[in-house]
PDB file of N, CA and C in Angstrom:
ATOM      1  N   MET I   1      -3.058  10.389 -21.396  1.00  0.00           N
ATOM      2  CA  MET I   1      -2.485  10.172 -20.082  1.00  0.00           C
ATOM      3  C   MET I   1      -1.111   9.533 -20.228  1.00  0.00           C
ATOM      4  N   GLY I   2      -0.147  10.100 -19.551  1.00  0.00           N
ATOM      5  CA  GLY I   2       1.212   9.579 -19.593  1.00  0.00           C
ATOM      6  C   GLY I   2       1.433   8.507 -18.548  1.00  0.00           C
ATOM      7  N   LYS I   3       2.668   8.389 -18.165  1.00  0.00           N
ATOM      8  CA  LYS I   3       3.015   7.394 -17.151  1.00  0.00           C
ATOM      9  C   LYS I   3       2.708   7.933 -15.757  1.00  0.00           C
ATOM     10  N   PRO I   4       2.481   7.046 -14.793  1.00  0.00           N
ATOM     11  CA  PRO I   4       2.237   7.529 -13.429  1.00  0.00           C
ATOM     12  C   PRO I   4       3.505   8.142 -12.842  1.00  0.00           C
ATOM     13  N   ASP I   5       3.316   9.143 -12.005  1.00  0.00           N
ATOM     14  CA  ASP I   5       4.461   9.839 -11.413  1.00  0.00           C
ATOM     15  C   ASP I   5       4.924   9.102 -10.162  1.00  0.00           C
ATOM     16  N   THR I   6       5.940   8.279 -10.314  1.00  0.00           N
ATOM     17  CA  THR I   6       6.465   7.503  -9.187  1.00  0.00           C
ATOM     18  C   THR I   6       7.899   7.889  -8.874  1.00  0.00           C
ATOM     19  N   ARG I   7       8.356   9.014  -9.415  1.00  0.00           N
ATOM     20  CA  ARG I   7       9.760   9.399  -9.215  1.00  0.00           C
ATOM     21  C   ARG I   7      10.116   9.583  -7.748  1.00  0.00           C
ATOM     22  N   SER I   8       9.249  10.244  -6.991  1.00  0.00           N
ATOM     23  CA  SER I   8       9.579  10.515  -5.587  1.00  0.00           C
ATOM     24  C   SER I   8       9.635   9.214  -4.790  1.00  0.00           C
ATOM     25  N   ILE I   9       8.720   8.303  -5.051  1.00  0.00           N
ATOM     26  CA  ILE I   9       8.741   7.022  -4.335  1.00  0.00           C
ATOM     27  C   ILE I   9       9.940   6.200  -4.769  1.00  0.00           C
ATOM     28  N   ASP I  10      10.271   6.228  -6.059  1.00  0.00           N
ATOM     29  CA  ASP I  10      11.459   5.507  -6.530  1.00  0.00           C
ATOM     30  C   ASP I  10      12.723   6.044  -5.851  1.00  0.00           C
ATOM     31  N   ARG I  11      12.783   7.365  -5.677  1.00  0.00           N
ATOM     32  CA  ARG I  11      13.918   7.984  -5.007  1.00  0.00           C
ATOM     33  C   ARG I  11      14.000   7.522  -3.545  1.00  0.00           C
ATOM     34  N   GLU I  12      12.852   7.464  -2.869  1.00  0.00           N
ATOM     35  CA  GLU I  12      12.817   6.995  -1.483  1.00  0.00           C
ATOM     36  C   GLU I  12      13.233   5.529  -1.391  1.00  0.00           C
ATOM     37  N   ILE I  13      12.814   4.721  -2.345  1.00  0.00           N
ATOM     38  CA  ILE I  13      13.194   3.305  -2.359  1.00  0.00           C
ATOM     39  C   ILE I  13      14.705   3.174  -2.521  1.00  0.00           C
ATOM     40  N   GLN I  14      15.287   3.953  -3.429  1.00  0.00           N
ATOM     41  CA  GLN I  14      16.737   3.904  -3.626  1.00  0.00           C
ATOM     42  C   GLN I  14      17.479   4.347  -2.364  1.00  0.00           C
ATOM     43  N   LYS I  15      16.975   5.405  -1.726  1.00  0.00           N
ATOM     44  CA  LYS I  15      17.617   5.906  -0.513  1.00  0.00           C
ATOM     45  C   LYS I  15      17.557   4.860   0.599  1.00  0.00           C
ATOM     46  N   THR I  16      16.403   4.204   0.740  1.00  0.00           N
ATOM     47  CA  THR I  16      16.259   3.184   1.773  1.00  0.00           C
ATOM     48  C   THR I  16      17.119   1.968   1.465  1.00  0.00           C
ATOM     49  N   ASN I  17      17.256   1.616   0.189  1.00  0.00           N
ATOM     50  CA  ASN I  17      18.147   0.513  -0.185  1.00  0.00           C
ATOM     51  C   ASN I  17      19.599   0.836   0.167  1.00  0.00           C
ATOM     52  N   ARG I  18      20.015   2.086  -0.058  1.00  0.00           N
ATOM     53  CA  ARG I  18      21.374   2.493   0.328  1.00  0.00           C
ATOM     54  C   ARG I  18      21.562   2.389   1.835  1.00  0.00           C
ATOM     55  N   LYS I  19      20.539   2.801   2.599  1.00  0.00           N
ATOM     56  CA  LYS I  19      20.614   2.690   4.053  1.00  0.00           C
ATOM     57  C   LYS I  19      20.734   1.228   4.475  1.00  0.00           C
ATOM     58  N   LEU I  20      19.963   0.361   3.834  1.00  0.00           N
ATOM     59  CA  LEU I  20      19.997  -1.059   4.179  1.00  0.00           C
ATOM     60  C   LEU I  20      21.376  -1.660   3.914  1.00  0.00           C
ATOM     61  N   GLU I  21      21.964  -1.319   2.784  1.00  0.00           N
ATOM     62  CA  GLU I  21      23.307  -1.816   2.476  1.00  0.00           C
ATOM     63  C   GLU I  21      24.333  -1.276   3.476  1.00  0.00           C
ATOM     64  N   ALA I  22      24.169  -0.018   3.882  1.00  0.00           N
ATOM     65  CA  ALA I  22      25.097   0.564   4.857  1.00  0.00           C
ATOM     66  C   ALA I  22      24.977  -0.136   6.208  1.00  0.00           C
ATOM     67  N   VAL I  23      23.775  -0.472   6.619  1.00  0.00           N
ATOM     68  CA  VAL I  23      23.592  -1.183   7.889  1.00  0.00           C
ATOM     69  C   VAL I  23      24.233  -2.564   7.795  1.00  0.00           C
ATOM     70  N   ARG I  24      24.088  -3.211   6.667  1.00  0.00           N
ATOM     71  CA  ARG I  24      24.685  -4.537   6.499  1.00  0.00           C
ATOM     72  C   ARG I  24      26.211  -4.467   6.523  1.00  0.00           C
ATOM     73  N   ARG I  25      26.776  -3.329   6.101  1.00  0.00           N
ATOM     74  CA  ARG I  25      28.230  -3.143   6.165  1.00  0.00           C
ATOM     75  C   ARG I  25      28.691  -2.712   7.552  1.00  0.00           C
ATOM     76  N   GLY I  26      27.755  -2.407   8.450  1.00  0.00           N
ATOM     77  CA  GLY I  26      28.105  -2.033   9.818  1.00  0.00           C
ATOM     78  C   GLY I  26      28.268  -0.540  10.028  1.00  0.00           C
ATOM     79  N   GLU I  27      27.772   0.282   9.123  1.00  0.00           N
ATOM     80  CA  GLU I  27      27.887   1.730   9.278  1.00  0.00           C
ATOM     81  C   GLU I  27      26.816   2.245  10.234  1.00  0.00           C
ATOM     82  N   MET I  28      27.086   3.395  10.845  1.00  0.00           N
ATOM     83  CA  MET I  28      26.193   3.939  11.872  1.00  0.00           C
ATOM     84  C   MET I  28      25.200   4.972  11.331  1.00  0.00           C
ATOM     85  N   TRP I  29      25.500   5.632  10.221  1.00  0.00           N
ATOM     86  CA  TRP I  29      24.683   6.766   9.810  1.00  0.00           C
ATOM     87  C   TRP I  29      23.221   6.427   9.521  1.00  0.00           C
ATOM     88  N   PRO I  30      22.867   5.221   9.050  1.00  0.00           N
ATOM     89  CA  PRO I  30      21.437   5.011   8.784  1.00  0.00           C
ATOM     90  C   PRO I  30      20.615   4.632  10.014  1.00  0.00           C
ATOM     91  N   LEU I  31      21.247   4.451  11.162  1.00  0.00           N
ATOM     92  CA  LEU I  31      20.519   4.049  12.360  1.00  0.00           C
ATOM     93  C   LEU I  31      19.736   5.227  12.935  1.00  0.00           C
ATOM     94  N   ASN I  32      18.571   4.924  13.528  1.00  0.00           N
ATOM     95  CA  ASN I  32      17.830   5.992  14.193  1.00  0.00           C
ATOM     96  C   ASN I  32      18.422   6.209  15.585  1.00  0.00           C
ATOM     97  N   SER I  33      17.915   7.177  16.311  1.00  0.00           N
ATOM     98  CA  SER I  33      18.558   7.576  17.570  1.00  0.00           C
ATOM     99  C   SER I  33      18.537   6.463  18.616  1.00  0.00           C
ATOM    100  N   ALA I  34      17.447   5.724  18.721  1.00  0.00           N
ATOM    101  CA  ALA I  34      17.384   4.642  19.707  1.00  0.00           C
ATOM    102  C   ALA I  34      18.399   3.551  19.381  1.00  0.00           C
ATOM    103  N   GLU I  35      18.537   3.243  18.104  1.00  0.00           N
ATOM    104  CA  GLU I  35      19.501   2.222  17.694  1.00  0.00           C
ATOM    105  C   GLU I  35      20.932   2.702  17.938  1.00  0.00           C
ATOM    106  N   ARG I  36      21.188   3.974  17.684  1.00  0.00           N
ATOM    107  CA  ARG I  36      22.528   4.517  17.942  1.00  0.00           C
ATOM    108  C   ARG I  36      22.872   4.459  19.423  1.00  0.00           C
ATOM    109  N   ARG I  37      21.900   4.822  20.267  1.00  0.00           N
ATOM    110  CA  ARG I  37      22.134   4.756  21.711  1.00  0.00           C
ATOM    111  C   ARG I  37      22.436   3.332  22.149  1.00  0.00           C
ATOM    112  N   ALA I  38      21.697   2.370  21.604  1.00  0.00           N
ATOM    113  CA  ALA I  38      21.922   0.971  21.977  1.00  0.00           C
ATOM    114  C   ALA I  38      23.304   0.509  21.534  1.00  0.00           C
ATOM    115  N   VAL I  39      23.720   0.909  20.326  1.00  0.00           N
ATOM    116  CA  VAL I  39      25.042   0.527  19.827  1.00  0.00           C
ATOM    117  C   VAL I  39      26.129   1.158  20.688  1.00  0.00           C
ATOM    118  N   LEU I  40      25.999   2.433  20.963  1.00  0.00           N
ATOM    119  CA  LEU I  40      27.022   3.114  21.770  1.00  0.00           C
ATOM    120  C   LEU I  40      27.078   2.552  23.191  1.00  0.00           C
ATOM    121  N   GLY I  41      25.920   2.218  23.750  1.00  0.00           N
ATOM    122  CA  GLY I  41      25.909   1.609  25.074  1.00  0.00           C
ATOM    123  C   GLY I  41      26.588   0.255  25.088  1.00  0.00           C
ATOM    124  N   ALA I  42      26.317  -0.547  24.052  1.00  0.00           N
ATOM    125  CA  ALA I  42      26.956  -1.869  23.965  1.00  0.00           C
ATOM    126  C   ALA I  42      28.461  -1.728  23.754  1.00  0.00           C
ATOM    127  N   LEU I  43      28.864  -0.747  22.948  1.00  0.00           N
ATOM    128  CA  LEU I  43      30.299  -0.532  22.731  1.00  0.00           C
ATOM    129  C   LEU I  43      30.987  -0.078  24.023  1.00  0.00           C
ATOM    130  N   ALA I  44      30.340   0.822  24.746  1.00  0.00           N
ATOM    131  CA  ALA I  44      30.936   1.303  25.996  1.00  0.00           C
ATOM    132  C   ALA I  44      31.023   0.168  27.014  1.00  0.00           C
ATOM    133  N   GLY I  45      29.949  -0.606  27.132  1.00  0.00           N
ATOM    134  CA  GLY I  45      29.964  -1.721  28.071  1.00  0.00           C
ATOM    135  C   GLY I  45      30.980  -2.772  27.687  1.00  0.00           C
ATOM    136  N   GLY I  46      31.087  -3.041  26.395  1.00  0.00           N
ATOM    137  CA  GLY I  46      32.062  -4.014  25.925  1.00  0.00           C
ATOM    138  C   GLY I  46      33.483  -3.539  26.147  1.00  0.00           C
ATOM    139  N   SER I  47      33.723  -2.255  25.938  1.00  0.00           N
ATOM    140  CA  SER I  47      35.066  -1.703  26.168  1.00  0.00           C
ATOM    141  C   SER I  47      35.450  -1.825  27.635  1.00  0.00           C
ATOM    142  N   TYR I  48      34.508  -1.529  28.510  1.00  0.00           N
ATOM    143  CA  TYR I  48      34.786  -1.625  29.941  1.00  0.00           C
ATOM    144  C   TYR I  48      35.096  -3.067  30.328  1.00  0.00           C
ATOM    145  N   ARG I  49      34.317  -4.002  29.792  1.00  0.00           N
ATOM    146  CA  ARG I  49      34.531  -5.406  30.137  1.00  0.00           C
ATOM    147  C   ARG I  49      35.857  -5.928  29.579  1.00  0.00           C
ATOM    148  N   VAL I  50      36.276  -5.406  28.429  1.00  0.00           N
ATOM    149  CA  VAL I  50      37.589  -5.787  27.884  1.00  0.00           C
ATOM    150  C   VAL I  50      38.690  -5.291  28.811  1.00  0.00           C
ATOM    151  N   LEU I  51      38.559  -4.055  29.287  1.00  0.00           N
ATOM    152  CA  LEU I  51      39.561  -3.503  30.209  1.00  0.00           C
ATOM    153  C   LEU I  51      39.638  -4.309  31.504  1.00  0.00           C
ATOM    154  N   CYS I  52      38.482  -4.812  31.945  1.00  0.00           N
ATOM    155  CA  CYS I  52      38.462  -5.608  33.175  1.00  0.00           C
ATOM    156  C   CYS I  52      38.858  -7.059  32.918  1.00  0.00           C
ATOM    157  N   GLY I  53      39.025  -7.431  31.660  1.00  0.00           N
ATOM    158  CA  GLY I  53      39.417  -8.788  31.326  1.00  0.00           C
ATOM    159  C   GLY I  53      38.272  -9.780  31.395  1.00  0.00           C
ATOM    160  N   LYS I  54      37.041  -9.305  31.170  1.00  0.00           N
ATOM    161  CA  LYS I  54      35.869 -10.185  31.237  1.00  0.00           C
ATOM    162  C   LYS I  54      35.321 -10.433  29.833  1.00  0.00           C
ATOM    163  N   SER I  55      34.366 -11.336  29.756  1.00  0.00           N
ATOM    164  CA  SER I  55      33.760 -11.712  28.474  1.00  0.00           C
ATOM    165  C   SER I  55      32.846 -10.600  27.960  1.00  0.00           C
ATOM    166  N   THR I  56      32.820 -10.418  26.645  1.00  0.00           N
ATOM    167  CA  THR I  56      31.979  -9.385  26.029  1.00  0.00           C
ATOM    168  C   THR I  56      30.848 -10.000  25.209  1.00  0.00           C
ATOM    169  N   THR I  57      30.487 -11.222  25.505  1.00  0.00           N
ATOM    170  CA  THR I  57      29.482 -11.927  24.712  1.00  0.00           C
ATOM    171  C   THR I  57      28.145 -11.197  24.702  1.00  0.00           C
ATOM    172  N   ARG I  58      27.716 -10.718  25.869  1.00  0.00           N
ATOM    173  CA  ARG I  58      26.416 -10.046  25.954  1.00  0.00           C
ATOM    174  C   ARG I  58      26.395  -8.787  25.088  1.00  0.00           C
ATOM    175  N   GLN I  59      27.459  -8.006  25.122  1.00  0.00           N
ATOM    176  CA  GLN I  59      27.514  -6.777  24.326  1.00  0.00           C
ATOM    177  C   GLN I  59      27.581  -7.100  22.832  1.00  0.00           C
ATOM    178  N   GLU I  60      28.310  -8.140  22.468  1.00  0.00           N
ATOM    179  CA  GLU I  60      28.366  -8.536  21.059  1.00  0.00           C
ATOM    180  C   GLU I  60      26.994  -8.975  20.569  1.00  0.00           C
ATOM    181  N   ASN I  61      26.272  -9.720  21.408  1.00  0.00           N
ATOM    182  CA  ASN I  61      24.922 -10.138  21.041  1.00  0.00           C
ATOM    183  C   ASN I  61      24.006  -8.937  20.893  1.00  0.00           C
ATOM    184  N   ARG I  62      24.184  -7.943  21.756  1.00  0.00           N
ATOM    185  CA  ARG I  62      23.370  -6.722  21.682  1.00  0.00           C
ATOM    186  C   ARG I  62      23.640  -5.980  20.381  1.00  0.00           C
ATOM    187  N   LEU I  63      24.901  -5.877  19.988  1.00  0.00           N
ATOM    188  CA  LEU I  63      25.239  -5.226  18.723  1.00  0.00           C
ATOM    189  C   LEU I  63      24.595  -5.954  17.545  1.00  0.00           C
ATOM    190  N   GLU I  64      24.652  -7.271  17.552  1.00  0.00           N
ATOM    191  CA  GLU I  64      24.049  -8.048  16.475  1.00  0.00           C
ATOM    192  C   GLU I  64      22.533  -7.865  16.426  1.00  0.00           C
ATOM    193  N   SER I  65      21.900  -7.846  17.605  1.00  0.00           N
ATOM    194  CA  SER I  65      20.441  -7.707  17.618  1.00  0.00           C
ATOM    195  C   SER I  65      20.009  -6.318  17.149  1.00  0.00           C
ATOM    196  N   VAL I  66      20.774  -5.290  17.503  1.00  0.00           N
ATOM    197  CA  VAL I  66      20.449  -3.935  17.030  1.00  0.00           C
ATOM    198  C   VAL I  66      20.582  -3.873  15.516  1.00  0.00           C
ATOM    199  N   SER I  67      21.610  -4.496  14.981  1.00  0.00           N
ATOM    200  CA  SER I  67      21.798  -4.528  13.535  1.00  0.00           C
ATOM    201  C   SER I  67      20.639  -5.259  12.858  1.00  0.00           C
ATOM    202  N   GLU I  68      20.233  -6.374  13.432  1.00  0.00           N
ATOM    203  CA  GLU I  68      19.105  -7.123  12.870  1.00  0.00           C
ATOM    204  C   GLU I  68      17.816  -6.318  12.933  1.00  0.00           C
ATOM    205  N   GLN I  69      17.611  -5.586  14.026  1.00  0.00           N
ATOM    206  CA  GLN I  69      16.424  -4.744  14.152  1.00  0.00           C
ATOM    207  C   GLN I  69      16.413  -3.649  13.090  1.00  0.00           C
ATOM    208  N   ALA I  70      17.570  -3.054  12.834  1.00  0.00           N
ATOM    209  CA  ALA I  70      17.655  -2.007  11.820  1.00  0.00           C
ATOM    210  C   ALA I  70      17.378  -2.586  10.439  1.00  0.00           C
ATOM    211  N   VAL I  71      17.911  -3.764  10.157  1.00  0.00           N
ATOM    212  CA  VAL I  71      17.665  -4.407   8.858  1.00  0.00           C
ATOM    213  C   VAL I  71      16.179  -4.707   8.709  1.00  0.00           C
ATOM    214  N   THR I  72      15.555  -5.199   9.768  1.00  0.00           N
ATOM    215  CA  THR I  72      14.123  -5.500   9.719  1.00  0.00           C
ATOM    216  C   THR I  72      13.310  -4.231   9.482  1.00  0.00           C
ATOM    217  N   ARG I  73      13.675  -3.160  10.188  1.00  0.00           N
ATOM    218  CA  ARG I  73      12.954  -1.891  10.025  1.00  0.00           C
ATOM    219  C   ARG I  73      13.077  -1.362   8.600  1.00  0.00           C
ATOM    220  N   LEU I  74      14.292  -1.398   8.058  1.00  0.00           N
ATOM    221  CA  LEU I  74      14.494  -0.873   6.704  1.00  0.00           C
ATOM    222  C   LEU I  74      13.838  -1.766   5.654  1.00  0.00           C
ATOM    223  N   THR I  75      13.840  -3.071   5.869  1.00  0.00           N
ATOM    224  CA  THR I  75      13.165  -3.973   4.939  1.00  0.00           C
ATOM    225  C   THR I  75      11.664  -3.705   4.939  1.00  0.00           C
ATOM    226  N   ALA I  76      11.103  -3.466   6.110  1.00  0.00           N
ATOM    227  CA  ALA I  76       9.676  -3.135   6.198  1.00  0.00           C
ATOM    228  C   ALA I  76       9.375  -1.817   5.493  1.00  0.00           C
ATOM    229  N   GLU I  77      10.269  -0.843   5.637  1.00  0.00           N
ATOM    230  CA  GLU I  77      10.099   0.435   4.932  1.00  0.00           C
ATOM    231  C   GLU I  77      10.104   0.236   3.428  1.00  0.00           C
ATOM    232  N   ILE I  78      11.047  -0.577   2.943  1.00  0.00           N
ATOM    233  CA  ILE I  78      11.135  -0.830   1.501  1.00  0.00           C
ATOM    234  C   ILE I  78       9.871  -1.518   1.012  1.00  0.00           C
ATOM    235  N   THR I  79       9.382  -2.479   1.773  1.00  0.00           N
ATOM    236  CA  THR I  79       8.156  -3.183   1.388  1.00  0.00           C
ATOM    237  C   THR I  79       6.979  -2.219   1.321  1.00  0.00           C
ATOM    238  N   ALA I  80       6.865  -1.350   2.321  1.00  0.00           N
ATOM    239  CA  ALA I  80       5.777  -0.369   2.328  1.00  0.00           C
ATOM    240  C   ALA I  80       5.885   0.583   1.141  1.00  0.00           C
ATOM    241  N   LEU I  81       7.092   1.000   0.807  1.00  0.00           N
ATOM    242  CA  LEU I  81       7.273   1.898  -0.335  1.00  0.00           C
ATOM    243  C   LEU I  81       6.920   1.202  -1.646  1.00  0.00           C
ATOM    244  N   HIS I  82       7.287  -0.074  -1.779  1.00  0.00           N
ATOM    245  CA  HIS I  82       6.925  -0.814  -2.989  1.00  0.00           C
ATOM    246  C   HIS I  82       5.403  -0.964  -3.097  1.00  0.00           C
ATOM    247  N   MET I  83       4.753  -1.210  -1.970  1.00  0.00           N
ATOM    248  CA  MET I  83       3.293  -1.331  -1.992  1.00  0.00           C
ATOM    249  C   MET I  83       2.642  -0.004  -2.380  1.00  0.00           C
ATOM    250  N   GLU I  84       3.183   1.088  -1.873  1.00  0.00           N
ATOM    251  CA  GLU I  84       2.656   2.409  -2.227  1.00  0.00           C
ATOM    252  C   GLU I  84       2.852   2.689  -3.717  1.00  0.00           C
ATOM    253  N   ARG I  85       4.015   2.296  -4.240  1.00  0.00           N
ATOM    254  CA  ARG I  85       4.278   2.485  -5.666  1.00  0.00           C
ATOM    255  C   ARG I  85       3.282   1.680  -6.508  1.00  0.00           C
ATOM    256  N   GLN I  86       3.042   0.419  -6.093  1.00  0.00           N
ATOM    257  CA  GLN I  86       2.076  -0.417  -6.805  1.00  0.00           C
ATOM    258  C   GLN I  86       0.688   0.200  -6.769  1.00  0.00           C
ATOM    259  N   ARG I  87       0.309   0.787  -5.621  1.00  0.00           N
ATOM    260  CA  ARG I  87      -1.002   1.416  -5.507  1.00  0.00           C
ATOM    261  C   ARG I  87      -1.140   2.576  -6.486  1.00  0.00           C
ATOM    262  N   ILE I  88      -0.084   3.379  -6.587  1.00  0.00           N
ATOM    263  CA  ILE I  88      -0.124   4.519  -7.510  1.00  0.00           C
ATOM    264  C   ILE I  88      -0.247   4.030  -8.954  1.00  0.00           C
ATOM    265  N   VAL I  89       0.531   3.016  -9.307  1.00  0.00           N
ATOM    266  CA  VAL I  89       0.480   2.487 -10.674  1.00  0.00           C
ATOM    267  C   VAL I  89      -0.900   1.901 -10.952  1.00  0.00           C
ATOM    268  N   ARG I  90      -1.453   1.173  -9.982  1.00  0.00           N
ATOM    269  CA  ARG I  90      -2.770   0.554 -10.144  1.00  0.00           C
ATOM    270  C   ARG I  90      -3.853   1.610 -10.313  1.00  0.00           C
ATOM    271  N   GLU I  91      -3.804   2.676  -9.489  1.00  0.00           N
ATOM    272  CA  GLU I  91      -4.786   3.752  -9.606  1.00  0.00           C
ATOM    273  C   GLU I  91      -4.682   4.436 -10.958  1.00  0.00           C
ATOM    274  N   HIS I  92      -3.464   4.634 -11.431  1.00  0.00           N
ATOM    275  CA  HIS I  92      -3.269   5.267 -12.731  1.00  0.00           C
ATOM    276  C   HIS I  92      -3.848   4.390 -13.840  1.00  0.00           C
ATOM    277  N   ALA I  93      -3.610   3.085 -13.746  1.00  0.00           N
ATOM    278  CA  ALA I  93      -4.133   2.171 -14.764  1.00  0.00           C
ATOM    279  C   ALA I  93      -5.660   2.142 -14.728  1.00  0.00           C
ATOM    280  N   ALA I  94      -6.243   2.177 -13.541  1.00  0.00           N
ATOM    281  CA  ALA I  94      -7.704   2.177 -13.432  1.00  0.00           C
ATOM    282  C   ALA I  94      -8.289   3.461 -14.008  1.00  0.00           C
ATOM    283  N   ALA I  95      -7.641   4.585 -13.740  1.00  0.00           N
ATOM    284  CA  ALA I  95      -8.117   5.855 -14.284  1.00  0.00           C
ATOM    285  C   ALA I  95      -8.009   5.864 -15.800  1.00  0.00           C
ATOM    286  N   LYS I  96      -6.927   5.303 -16.311  1.00  0.00           N
ATOM    287  CA  LYS I  96      -6.734   5.250 -17.754  1.00  0.00           C
ATOM    288  C   LYS I  96      -7.785   4.348 -18.405  1.00  0.00           C
ATOM    289  N   ALA I  97      -8.076   3.212 -17.774  1.00  0.00           N
ATOM    290  CA  ALA I  97      -9.088   2.306 -18.314  1.00  0.00           C
ATOM    291  C   ALA I  97     -10.469   2.940 -18.254  1.00  0.00           C
ATOM    292  N   ALA I  98     -10.761   3.659 -17.172  1.00  0.00           N
ATOM    293  CA  ALA I  98     -12.052   4.325 -17.046  1.00  0.00           C
ATOM    294  C   ALA I  98     -12.200   5.412 -18.101  1.00  0.00           C
ATOM    295  N   LYS I  99     -11.119   6.110 -18.383  1.00  0.00           N
ATOM    296  CA  LYS I  99     -11.168   7.158 -19.395  1.00  0.00           C
ATOM    297  C   LYS I  99     -11.421   6.561 -20.769  1.00  0.00           C
ATOM    298  N   LYS I 100     -10.766   5.434 -21.064  1.00  0.00           N
ATOM    299  CA  LYS I 100     -10.970   4.770 -22.355  1.00  0.00           C
ATOM    300  C   LYS I 100     -12.377   4.214 -22.466  1.00  0.00           C
ATOM    301  N   ALA I 101     -12.899   3.676 -21.368  1.00  0.00           N
ATOM    302  CA  ALA I 101     -14.225   3.071 -21.386  1.00  0.00           C
ATOM    303  C   ALA I 101     -15.331   4.125 -21.485  1.00  0.00           C
ATOM    304  N   SER I 102     -15.032   5.354 -21.105  1.00  0.00           N
ATOM    305  CA  SER I 102     -16.072   6.392 -21.116  1.00  0.00           C
ATOM    306  C   SER I 102     -16.303   6.970 -22.512  1.00  0.00           C
ATOM    307  N   ARG I 103     -15.457   6.624 -23.446  1.00  0.00           N
ATOM    308  CA  ARG I 103     -15.681   7.115 -24.823  1.00  0.00           C
ATOM    309  C   ARG I 103     -16.943   6.462 -25.386  1.00  0.00           C
ATOM    310  N   TRP I 104     -17.714   7.208 -26.170  1.00  0.00           N
ATOM    311  CA  TRP I 104     -19.014   6.710 -26.615  1.00  0.00           C
ATOM    312  C   TRP I 104     -18.988   6.148 -28.012  1.00  0.00           C
ATOM    313  N   TRP I 105     -17.877   6.271 -28.707  1.00  0.00           N
ATOM    314  CA  TRP I 105     -17.910   5.729 -30.061  1.00  0.00           C
ATOM    315  C   TRP I 105     -17.602   4.296 -29.975  1.00  0.00           C
TER     316      TRP I 105
END
């Protein structure tokens, strides 16, 4: 028995880590549709309030909260992927131990 096949999960973990770093840099591409709508709505509302000469505190807070929500979502995804990877490795180790233990000599 060779090593457990975790390449696909490792690839997903790397992709999610790239998304997390992009969200932390303020990029839009890793956001899901609801988060994008919230960001665009806050930007539009903030732009209008700037034109009217009013405070944009509420819209800035909304942008920050959407960013925090995206970071939380991606962190949870990474955690779930790591747990899945551990499960695969653990199952492989158990199968390998069972195979070794089943020998009769």
